[in-house]
Coordinates of C-alpha atoms in Angstrom, one line a residue:
X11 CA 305.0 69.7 -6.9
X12 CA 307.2 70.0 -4.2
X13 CA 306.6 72.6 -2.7
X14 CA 303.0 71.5 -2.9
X15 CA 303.8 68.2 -1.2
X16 CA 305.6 70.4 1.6
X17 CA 302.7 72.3 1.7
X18 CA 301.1 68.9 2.3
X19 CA 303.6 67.3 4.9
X20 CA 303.6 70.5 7.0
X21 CA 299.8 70.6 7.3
X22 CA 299.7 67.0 8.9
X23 CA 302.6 68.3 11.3
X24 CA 299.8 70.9 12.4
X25 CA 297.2 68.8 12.5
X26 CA 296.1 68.4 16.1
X27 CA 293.1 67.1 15.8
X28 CA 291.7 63.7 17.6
X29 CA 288.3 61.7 17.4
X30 CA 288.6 60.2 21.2
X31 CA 286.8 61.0 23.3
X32 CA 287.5 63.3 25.7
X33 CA 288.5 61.3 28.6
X34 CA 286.6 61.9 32.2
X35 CA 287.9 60.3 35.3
X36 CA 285.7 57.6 36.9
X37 CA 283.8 58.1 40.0
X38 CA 285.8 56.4 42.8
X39 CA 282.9 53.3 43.8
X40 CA 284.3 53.8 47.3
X41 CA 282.9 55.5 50.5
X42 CA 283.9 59.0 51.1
X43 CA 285.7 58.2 54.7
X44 CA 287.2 55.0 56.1
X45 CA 285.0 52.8 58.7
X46 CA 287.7 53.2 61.2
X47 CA 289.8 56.2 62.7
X48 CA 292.3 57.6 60.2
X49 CA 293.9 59.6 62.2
X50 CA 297.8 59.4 63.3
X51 CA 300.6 61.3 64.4
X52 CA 303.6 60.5 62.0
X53 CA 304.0 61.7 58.8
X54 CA 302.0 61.5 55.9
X55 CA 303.4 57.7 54.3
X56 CA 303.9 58.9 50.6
X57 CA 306.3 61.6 52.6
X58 CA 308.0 59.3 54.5
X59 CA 311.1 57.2 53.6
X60 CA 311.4 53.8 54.2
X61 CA 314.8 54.4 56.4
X62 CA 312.6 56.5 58.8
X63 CA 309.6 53.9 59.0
X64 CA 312.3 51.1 59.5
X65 CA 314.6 51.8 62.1
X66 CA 316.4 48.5 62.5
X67 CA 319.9 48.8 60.5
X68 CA 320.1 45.0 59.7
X69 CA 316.2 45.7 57.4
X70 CA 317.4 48.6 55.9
X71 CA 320.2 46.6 54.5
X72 CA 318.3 44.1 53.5
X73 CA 315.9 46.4 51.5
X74 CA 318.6 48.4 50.1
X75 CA 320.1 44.8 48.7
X76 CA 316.5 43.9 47.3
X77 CA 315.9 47.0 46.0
X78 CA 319.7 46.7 44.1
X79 CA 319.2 42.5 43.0
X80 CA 316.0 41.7 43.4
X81 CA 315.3 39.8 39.6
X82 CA 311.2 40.7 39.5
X83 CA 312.2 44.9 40.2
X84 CA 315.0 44.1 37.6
X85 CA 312.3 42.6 35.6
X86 CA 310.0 45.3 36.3
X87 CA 312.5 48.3 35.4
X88 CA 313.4 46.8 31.7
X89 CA 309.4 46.2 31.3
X90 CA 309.5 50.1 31.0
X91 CA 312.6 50.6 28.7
X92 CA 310.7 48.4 26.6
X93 CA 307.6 50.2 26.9
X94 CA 309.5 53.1 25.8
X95 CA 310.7 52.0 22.9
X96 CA 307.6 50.9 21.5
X97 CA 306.0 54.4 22.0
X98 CA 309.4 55.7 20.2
X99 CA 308.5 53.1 17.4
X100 CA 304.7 54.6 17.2
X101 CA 306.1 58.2 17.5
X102 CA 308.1 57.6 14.3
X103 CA 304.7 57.6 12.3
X104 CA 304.2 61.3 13.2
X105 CA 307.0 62.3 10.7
X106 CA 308.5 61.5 7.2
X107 CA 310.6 58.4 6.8
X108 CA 313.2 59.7 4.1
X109 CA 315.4 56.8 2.6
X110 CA 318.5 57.4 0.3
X111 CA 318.1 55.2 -2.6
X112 CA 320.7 54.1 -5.2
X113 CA 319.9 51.5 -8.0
X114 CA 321.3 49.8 -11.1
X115 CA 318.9 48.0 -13.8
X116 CA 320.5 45.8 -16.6
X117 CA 317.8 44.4 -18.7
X118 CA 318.2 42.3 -22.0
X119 CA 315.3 42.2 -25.1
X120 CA 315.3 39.4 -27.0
X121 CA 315.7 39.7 -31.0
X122 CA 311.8 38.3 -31.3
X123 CA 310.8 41.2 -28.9
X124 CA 313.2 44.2 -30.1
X125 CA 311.5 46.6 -33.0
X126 CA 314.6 47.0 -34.6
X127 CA 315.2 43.1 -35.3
X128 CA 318.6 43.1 -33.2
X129 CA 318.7 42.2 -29.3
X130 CA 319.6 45.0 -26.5
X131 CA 320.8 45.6 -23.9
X132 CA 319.8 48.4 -21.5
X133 CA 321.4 49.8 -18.2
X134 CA 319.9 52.7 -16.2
X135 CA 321.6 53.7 -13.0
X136 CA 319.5 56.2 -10.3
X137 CA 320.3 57.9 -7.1
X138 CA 317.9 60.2 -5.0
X139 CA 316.1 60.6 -2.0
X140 CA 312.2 59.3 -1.7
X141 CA 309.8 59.6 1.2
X142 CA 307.1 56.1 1.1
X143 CA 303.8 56.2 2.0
X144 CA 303.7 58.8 4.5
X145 CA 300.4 59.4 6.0
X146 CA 298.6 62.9 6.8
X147 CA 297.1 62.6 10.0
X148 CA 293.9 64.7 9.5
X149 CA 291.7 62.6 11.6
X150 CA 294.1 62.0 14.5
X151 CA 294.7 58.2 13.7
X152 CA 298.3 58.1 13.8
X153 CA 297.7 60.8 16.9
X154 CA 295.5 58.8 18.9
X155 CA 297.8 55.5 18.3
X156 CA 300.5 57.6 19.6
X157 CA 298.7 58.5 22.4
X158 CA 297.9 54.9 23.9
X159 CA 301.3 54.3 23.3
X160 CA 302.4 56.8 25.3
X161 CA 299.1 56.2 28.2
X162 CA 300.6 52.0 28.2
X163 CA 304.4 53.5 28.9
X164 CA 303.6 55.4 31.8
X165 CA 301.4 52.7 33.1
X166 CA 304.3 50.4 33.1
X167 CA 306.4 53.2 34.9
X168 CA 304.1 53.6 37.3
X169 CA 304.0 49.7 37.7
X170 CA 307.5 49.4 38.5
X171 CA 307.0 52.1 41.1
X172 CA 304.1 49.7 42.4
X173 CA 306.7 46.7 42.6
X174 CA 309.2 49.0 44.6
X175 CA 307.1 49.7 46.9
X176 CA 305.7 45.9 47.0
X177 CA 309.3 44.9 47.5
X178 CA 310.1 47.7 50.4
X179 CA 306.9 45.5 52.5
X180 CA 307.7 41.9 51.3
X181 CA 311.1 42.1 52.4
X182 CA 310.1 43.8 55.6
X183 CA 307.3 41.4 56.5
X184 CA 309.8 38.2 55.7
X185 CA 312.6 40.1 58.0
X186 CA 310.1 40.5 60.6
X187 CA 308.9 36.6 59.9
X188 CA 312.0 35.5 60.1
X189 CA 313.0 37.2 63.4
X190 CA 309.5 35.6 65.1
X191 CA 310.4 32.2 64.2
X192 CA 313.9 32.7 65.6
X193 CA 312.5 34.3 68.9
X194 CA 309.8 31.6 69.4
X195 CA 312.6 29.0 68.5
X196 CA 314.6 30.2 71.4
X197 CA 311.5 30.3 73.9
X198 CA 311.1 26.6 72.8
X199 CA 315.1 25.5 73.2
X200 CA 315.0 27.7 77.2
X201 CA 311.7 25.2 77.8
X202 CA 313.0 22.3 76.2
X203 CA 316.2 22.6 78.7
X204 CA 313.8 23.2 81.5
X205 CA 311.3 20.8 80.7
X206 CA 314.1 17.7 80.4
X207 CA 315.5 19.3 83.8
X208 CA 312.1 18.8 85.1
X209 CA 312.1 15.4 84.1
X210 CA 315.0 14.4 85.1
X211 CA 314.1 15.4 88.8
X212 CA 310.5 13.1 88.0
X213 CA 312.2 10.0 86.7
X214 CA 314.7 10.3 90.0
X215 CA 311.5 10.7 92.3
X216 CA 309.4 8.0 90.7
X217 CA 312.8 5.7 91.0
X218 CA 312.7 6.2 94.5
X219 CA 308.5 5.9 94.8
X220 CA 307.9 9.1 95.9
X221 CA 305.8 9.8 92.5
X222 CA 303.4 8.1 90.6
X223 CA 303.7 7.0 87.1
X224 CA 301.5 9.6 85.7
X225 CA 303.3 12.4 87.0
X226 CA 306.6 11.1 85.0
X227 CA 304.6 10.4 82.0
X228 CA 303.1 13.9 82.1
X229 CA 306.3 15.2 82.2
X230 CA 307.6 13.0 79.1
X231 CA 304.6 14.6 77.1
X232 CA 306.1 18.1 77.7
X233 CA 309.0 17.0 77.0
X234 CA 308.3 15.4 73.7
X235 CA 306.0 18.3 72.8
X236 CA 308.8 20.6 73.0
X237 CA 311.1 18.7 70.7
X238 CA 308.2 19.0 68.3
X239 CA 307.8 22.6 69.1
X240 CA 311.6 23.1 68.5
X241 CA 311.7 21.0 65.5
X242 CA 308.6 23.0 63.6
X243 CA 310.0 26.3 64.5
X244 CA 313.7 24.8 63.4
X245 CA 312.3 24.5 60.2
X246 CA 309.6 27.5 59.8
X247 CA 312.5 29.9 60.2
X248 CA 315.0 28.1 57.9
X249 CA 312.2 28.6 55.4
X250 CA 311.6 32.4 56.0
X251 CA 315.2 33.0 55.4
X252 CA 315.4 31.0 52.4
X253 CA 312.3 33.9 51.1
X254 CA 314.1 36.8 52.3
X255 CA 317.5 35.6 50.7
X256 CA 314.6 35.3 47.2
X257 CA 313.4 38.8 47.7
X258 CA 317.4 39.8 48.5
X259 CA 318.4 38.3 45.4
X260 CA 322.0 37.7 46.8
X261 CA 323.5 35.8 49.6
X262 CA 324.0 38.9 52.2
X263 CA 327.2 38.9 54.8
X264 CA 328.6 41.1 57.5
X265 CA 325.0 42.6 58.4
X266 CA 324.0 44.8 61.4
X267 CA 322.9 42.7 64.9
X268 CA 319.4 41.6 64.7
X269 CA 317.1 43.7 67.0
X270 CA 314.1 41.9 68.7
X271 CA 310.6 42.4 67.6
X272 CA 309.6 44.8 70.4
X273 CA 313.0 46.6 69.7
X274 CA 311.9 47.7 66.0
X275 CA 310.6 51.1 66.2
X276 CA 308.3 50.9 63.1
X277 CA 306.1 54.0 62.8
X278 CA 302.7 52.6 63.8
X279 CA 300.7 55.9 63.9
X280 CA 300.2 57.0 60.4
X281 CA 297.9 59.1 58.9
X282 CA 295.7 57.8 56.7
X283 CA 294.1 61.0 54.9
X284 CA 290.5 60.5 52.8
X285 CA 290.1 57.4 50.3
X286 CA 290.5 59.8 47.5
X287 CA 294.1 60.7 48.3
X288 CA 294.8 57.2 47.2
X289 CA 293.9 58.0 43.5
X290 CA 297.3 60.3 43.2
X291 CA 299.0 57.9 46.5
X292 CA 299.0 54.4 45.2
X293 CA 301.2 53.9 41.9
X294 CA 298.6 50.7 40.8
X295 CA 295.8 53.1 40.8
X296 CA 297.6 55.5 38.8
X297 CA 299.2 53.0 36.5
X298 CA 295.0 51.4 36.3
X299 CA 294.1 54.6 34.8
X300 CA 296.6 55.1 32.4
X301 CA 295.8 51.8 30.6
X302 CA 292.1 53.4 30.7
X303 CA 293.4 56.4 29.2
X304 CA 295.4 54.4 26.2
X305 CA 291.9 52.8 25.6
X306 CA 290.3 56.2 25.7
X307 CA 292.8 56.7 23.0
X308 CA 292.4 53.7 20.9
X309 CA 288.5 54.8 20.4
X310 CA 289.6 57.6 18.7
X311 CA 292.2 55.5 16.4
X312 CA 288.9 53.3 15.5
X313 CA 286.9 56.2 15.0
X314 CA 289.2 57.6 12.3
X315 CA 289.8 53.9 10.3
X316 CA 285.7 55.3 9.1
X317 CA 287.3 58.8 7.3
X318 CA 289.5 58.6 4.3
X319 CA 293.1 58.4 4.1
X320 CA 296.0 60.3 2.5
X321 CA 299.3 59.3 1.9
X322 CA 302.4 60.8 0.0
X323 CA 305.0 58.9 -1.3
X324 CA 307.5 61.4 -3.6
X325 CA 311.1 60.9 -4.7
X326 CA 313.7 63.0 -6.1
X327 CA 317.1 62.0 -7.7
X328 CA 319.7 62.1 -10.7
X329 CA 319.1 59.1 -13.2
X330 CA 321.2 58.0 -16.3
X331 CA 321.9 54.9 -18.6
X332 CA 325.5 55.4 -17.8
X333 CA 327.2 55.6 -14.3
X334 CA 330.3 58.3 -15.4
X335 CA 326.1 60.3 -16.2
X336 CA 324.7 60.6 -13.3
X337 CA 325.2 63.9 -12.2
X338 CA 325.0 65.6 -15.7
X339 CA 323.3 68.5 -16.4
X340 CA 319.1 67.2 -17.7
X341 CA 319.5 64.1 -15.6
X342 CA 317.1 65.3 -12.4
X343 CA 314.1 63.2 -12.0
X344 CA 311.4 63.6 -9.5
X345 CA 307.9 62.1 -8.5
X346 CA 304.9 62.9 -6.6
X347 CA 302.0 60.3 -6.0
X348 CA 299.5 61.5 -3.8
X349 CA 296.7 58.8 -2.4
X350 CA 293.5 58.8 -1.3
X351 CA 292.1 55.8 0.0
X352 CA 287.9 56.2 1.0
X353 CA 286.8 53.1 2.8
X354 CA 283.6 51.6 1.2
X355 CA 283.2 48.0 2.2
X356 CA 285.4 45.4 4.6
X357 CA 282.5 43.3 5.6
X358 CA 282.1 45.6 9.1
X359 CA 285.9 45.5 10.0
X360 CA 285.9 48.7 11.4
X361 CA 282.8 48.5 12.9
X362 CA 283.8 45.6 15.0
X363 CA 287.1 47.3 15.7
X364 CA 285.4 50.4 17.3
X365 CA 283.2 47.8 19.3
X366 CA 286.1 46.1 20.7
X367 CA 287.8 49.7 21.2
X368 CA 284.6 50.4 23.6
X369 CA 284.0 46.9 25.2
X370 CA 287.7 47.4 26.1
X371 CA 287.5 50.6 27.7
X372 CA 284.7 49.4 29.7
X373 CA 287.2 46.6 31.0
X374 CA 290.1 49.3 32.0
X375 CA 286.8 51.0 33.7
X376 CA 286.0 48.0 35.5
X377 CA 289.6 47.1 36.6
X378 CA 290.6 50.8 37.3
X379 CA 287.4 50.5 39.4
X380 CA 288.3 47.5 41.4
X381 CA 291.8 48.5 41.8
X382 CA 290.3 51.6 43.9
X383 CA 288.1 49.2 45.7
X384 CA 291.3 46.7 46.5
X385 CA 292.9 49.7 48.1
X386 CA 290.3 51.2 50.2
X387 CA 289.9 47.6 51.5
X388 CA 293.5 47.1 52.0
X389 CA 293.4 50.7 54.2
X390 CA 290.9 49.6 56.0
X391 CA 291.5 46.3 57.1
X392 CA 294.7 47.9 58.0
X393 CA 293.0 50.9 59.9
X394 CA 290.6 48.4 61.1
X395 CA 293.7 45.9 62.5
X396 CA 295.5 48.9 64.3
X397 CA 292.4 49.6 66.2
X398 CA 292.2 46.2 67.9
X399 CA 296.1 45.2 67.5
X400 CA 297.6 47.4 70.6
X401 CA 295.0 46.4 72.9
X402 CA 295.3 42.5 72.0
X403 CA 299.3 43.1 72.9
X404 CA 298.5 44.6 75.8
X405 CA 296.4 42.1 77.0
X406 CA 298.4 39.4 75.7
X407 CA 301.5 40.6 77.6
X408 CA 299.2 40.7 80.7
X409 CA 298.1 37.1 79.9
X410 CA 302.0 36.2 80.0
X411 CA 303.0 38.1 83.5
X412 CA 300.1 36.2 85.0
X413 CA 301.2 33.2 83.5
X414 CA 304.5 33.6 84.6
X415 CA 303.2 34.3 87.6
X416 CA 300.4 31.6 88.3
X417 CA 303.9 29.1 87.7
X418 CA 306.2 30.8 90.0
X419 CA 303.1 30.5 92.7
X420 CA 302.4 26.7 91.6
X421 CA 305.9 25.8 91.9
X422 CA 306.1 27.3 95.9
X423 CA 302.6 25.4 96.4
X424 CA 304.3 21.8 95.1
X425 CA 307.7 22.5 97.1
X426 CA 305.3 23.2 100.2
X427 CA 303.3 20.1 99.8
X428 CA 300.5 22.0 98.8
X429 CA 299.9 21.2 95.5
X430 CA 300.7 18.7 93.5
X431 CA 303.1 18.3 90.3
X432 CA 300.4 18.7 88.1
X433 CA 299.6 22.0 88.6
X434 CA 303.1 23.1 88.2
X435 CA 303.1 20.8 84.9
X436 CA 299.8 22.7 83.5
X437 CA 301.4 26.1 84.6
X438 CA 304.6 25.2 82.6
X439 CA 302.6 24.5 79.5
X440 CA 299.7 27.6 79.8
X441 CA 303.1 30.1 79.8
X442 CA 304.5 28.4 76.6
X443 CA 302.1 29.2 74.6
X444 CA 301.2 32.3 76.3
X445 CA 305.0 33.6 75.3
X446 CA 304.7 31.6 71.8
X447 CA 301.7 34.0 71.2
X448 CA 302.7 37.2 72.4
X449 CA 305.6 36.5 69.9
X450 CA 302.7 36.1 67.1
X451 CA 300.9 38.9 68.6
X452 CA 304.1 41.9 68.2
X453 CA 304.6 40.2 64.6
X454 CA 300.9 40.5 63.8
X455 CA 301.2 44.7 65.4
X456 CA 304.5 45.3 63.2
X457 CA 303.2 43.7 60.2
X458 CA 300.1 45.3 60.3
X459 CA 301.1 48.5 60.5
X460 CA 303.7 47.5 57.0
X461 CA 300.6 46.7 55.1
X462 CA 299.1 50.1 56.4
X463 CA 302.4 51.7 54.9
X464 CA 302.2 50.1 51.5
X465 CA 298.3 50.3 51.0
X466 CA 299.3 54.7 51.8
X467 CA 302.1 54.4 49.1
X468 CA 305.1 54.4 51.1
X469 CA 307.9 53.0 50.5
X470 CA 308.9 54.7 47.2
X471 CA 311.3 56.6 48.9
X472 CA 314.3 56.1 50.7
X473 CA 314.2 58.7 52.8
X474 CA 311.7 62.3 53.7
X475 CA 314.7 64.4 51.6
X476 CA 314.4 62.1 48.1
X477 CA 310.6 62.4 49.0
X478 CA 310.2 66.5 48.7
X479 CA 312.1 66.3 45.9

């Protein structure tokens, strides 16, 4: 009997067999090239680290110290140790469980139930080794189990490797926020000193009537509109360092000198490559089509709940009604129950449970299917931005030297009589917001070309040398 059950437990090891089906990547629902160029010059994102694409020191402590504290990576990272351990639970069922068993019984019969007319007592002590219930996976049920568990572990790692690289851009893109609310805020403080010197000079002329009311009410209106100015960007930057210090996840001292936004150096040029590179680039695509594998796998775990079952459950031991007995000679026991159980009627449970195996793979379909569609869009809005972005600077910056200009002319013009204060007034206020927006304009270019970076899959690596590896 043994050796028959052995026989028996060595033949499920071997068993290899599956009823999923076999699985078949999805057509990507995506166009085979990008609407705009994809060329570039850098490297190829996935290759380079995130130290190369950001040059300033100050963000690349920043994102080391997210990388280190943030609480949702932390989050993230122990998501897959316990996604690990659940597919170390399901492997389990591939082998034997064997359990040592010792046990003591003490019963008492009664006189009115003993055949001999006098009441007993009987003891019966056992020790011995038994395996329970131990299923041979012929039709790949425990197999295909295993399988999904092992599919919905990797698509957590990947995952993880999806919130890295998340991280890597968020904490970029609220540096980079940050540092544009800070730049505008000093543009606002140089022309809230300027304008209150301006008005100064107004209120002394209109005290001695050589201007009108108007003029010194016009300049009040700057004036107050640059308190406002300097109050709203007071406060939009306090805000975007209280969500970098969030995506930090500590309070962060002694940090490298801030550079300006046309100081940053970010790699603007990369290559984008074909839309299907992004199947093996982007960690959420890859992490998409491992849940779709696990529910490729659970079909077959359905499909085999239709064929029998077989389970062992054996034991082998000493037993004796004495304890000083145990281990004398005749006191071996053993037992070997096979079972089969045939399924014949449960009201169409495992019909319904092969449906729902197939309406849910058709849902990983589906959201593996979008998440391709979400990052060729992503690519190419970004691809579609960069084409546009350098020539709005550069006309932007053009828009400020004229500006600049056009005040520096108005204000010779009003000291020559020529024109009068309200064209140096309008001037003031055009080259403002001409400098607030080419501001918005290099943060728009930097960001942009961040979201290009992510939607490639960089970021995963620190730098090109962890990258080959």
């Amino acid at each position: 009997m043994i050796k028959s059950s052995l026989l028996l437990l060595s033949a499920s090891l071997m068993a290899g067999c599956t009823l999923a089906p076999r699985y078949e990547r999805p057509q990507a629902p995506v166009a085979a090239n990008y609407p705009a160029e994809a060329a570039g010059t850098a490297a190829r994102p996935v290759e380079l680290g995130w130290r190369e694409f950001f040059a300033d020191a100050r963000l690349q402590a920043l994102i080391a110290a997210a990388l280190e504290n943030n609480r949702d990576l932390r989050t993230a990272a122990l998501r897959i140790d316990e996604a690990r351990a659940l597919y170390n639970i399901q492997s389990a069922d591939l082998l034997p469980t064997l359990n040592g068993q010792v046990s003591n019984s003490n019963a008492r019969v009664p006189v009115t139930l003993s055949p001999t007319g006098l009441s007993t007592v009987s003891r019966s002590y056992q020790v011995g080794l038994s395996l329970t219930s131990f299923e041979l996976d012929f039709f790949g049920r425990i197999r295909s189990l295993n399988d999904a568990a092992l599919a919905q572990y990797l698509a957590t790692a990947e995952a993880r490797q999806a919130a890295h690289i998340g991280l890597v851009a968020e904490t970029a893109k609220a540096y980079l926020a940050e540092r544009a609310f800070d730049e505008q805020y000093v543009l606002a403080q140089k022309t809230l000193e300027g304008r209150e010197s301006a008005y100064r000079l107004a209120k002394q002329r209109f005290d001695v009537g050589a201007s009108s009311a108007l003029d010194l009410r016009l300049n009040e209106t700057l004036v107050g509109s640059a308190r406002v100015a300097l109050a709203t960007l007071a406060r939009q930057r306090a805000q975007a360092a209280n969500a970098l210090a969030l995506l930090v996840g500590k309070p962060m001292t002694d940090l490298p000198t801030a550079q300006m936004l046309n100081s940053q150096g970010i790699v603007a040029e990369l290559p984008a490559g074909l839309p299907s590179d992004l199947l093996t680039q982007r960690p959420d695509i890859r992490a998409a089509e491992q849940r779709l594998i696990a529910t490729n796998a659970n079909i077959g775990a359905a499909r085999a709940a239709f064929f029998p079952r077989i389970s062992l459950t054996a034991g082998v031991g000493t037993a004796s009604n004495t304890l000083s007995g145990l281990f004398d000679a005749g006191s071996r026991t053993w037992s070997f129950v096979p079972q089969l159980a045939i399924p014949i009627f449960d009201a169409g449970r495992n019909s319904n449970s092969l449906d729902l195996a197939h309406v849910r793979k058709h849902i990983a379909v589906a959201d593996y299917e979008k998440s391709v569609q979400v990052a060729f869009r992503e690519v190419a809005d970004a691809l579609a931005a960069r084409a546009t972005l350098n020539e709005q600077l550069d006309a932007q910056r053009s828009v400020g030297e004229a500006q600049a200009d056009r005040l520096r002319l108005a204000d010779l013009r009003f000291k020559n009589g020529v024109a009068s204060s309200l064209e140096v007034l309008d001037a003031q206020r055009e080259l403002f917001n001409a400098e607030q927006a080419l501001v918005q304009t290099r943060l728009l270019r930097l960001t942009n070309a961040i979201d290009l970076y992510r939607a490639l899959g960089g970021g995963l690596q620190e730098n090109a040398a962890s990258a080959a590896k």
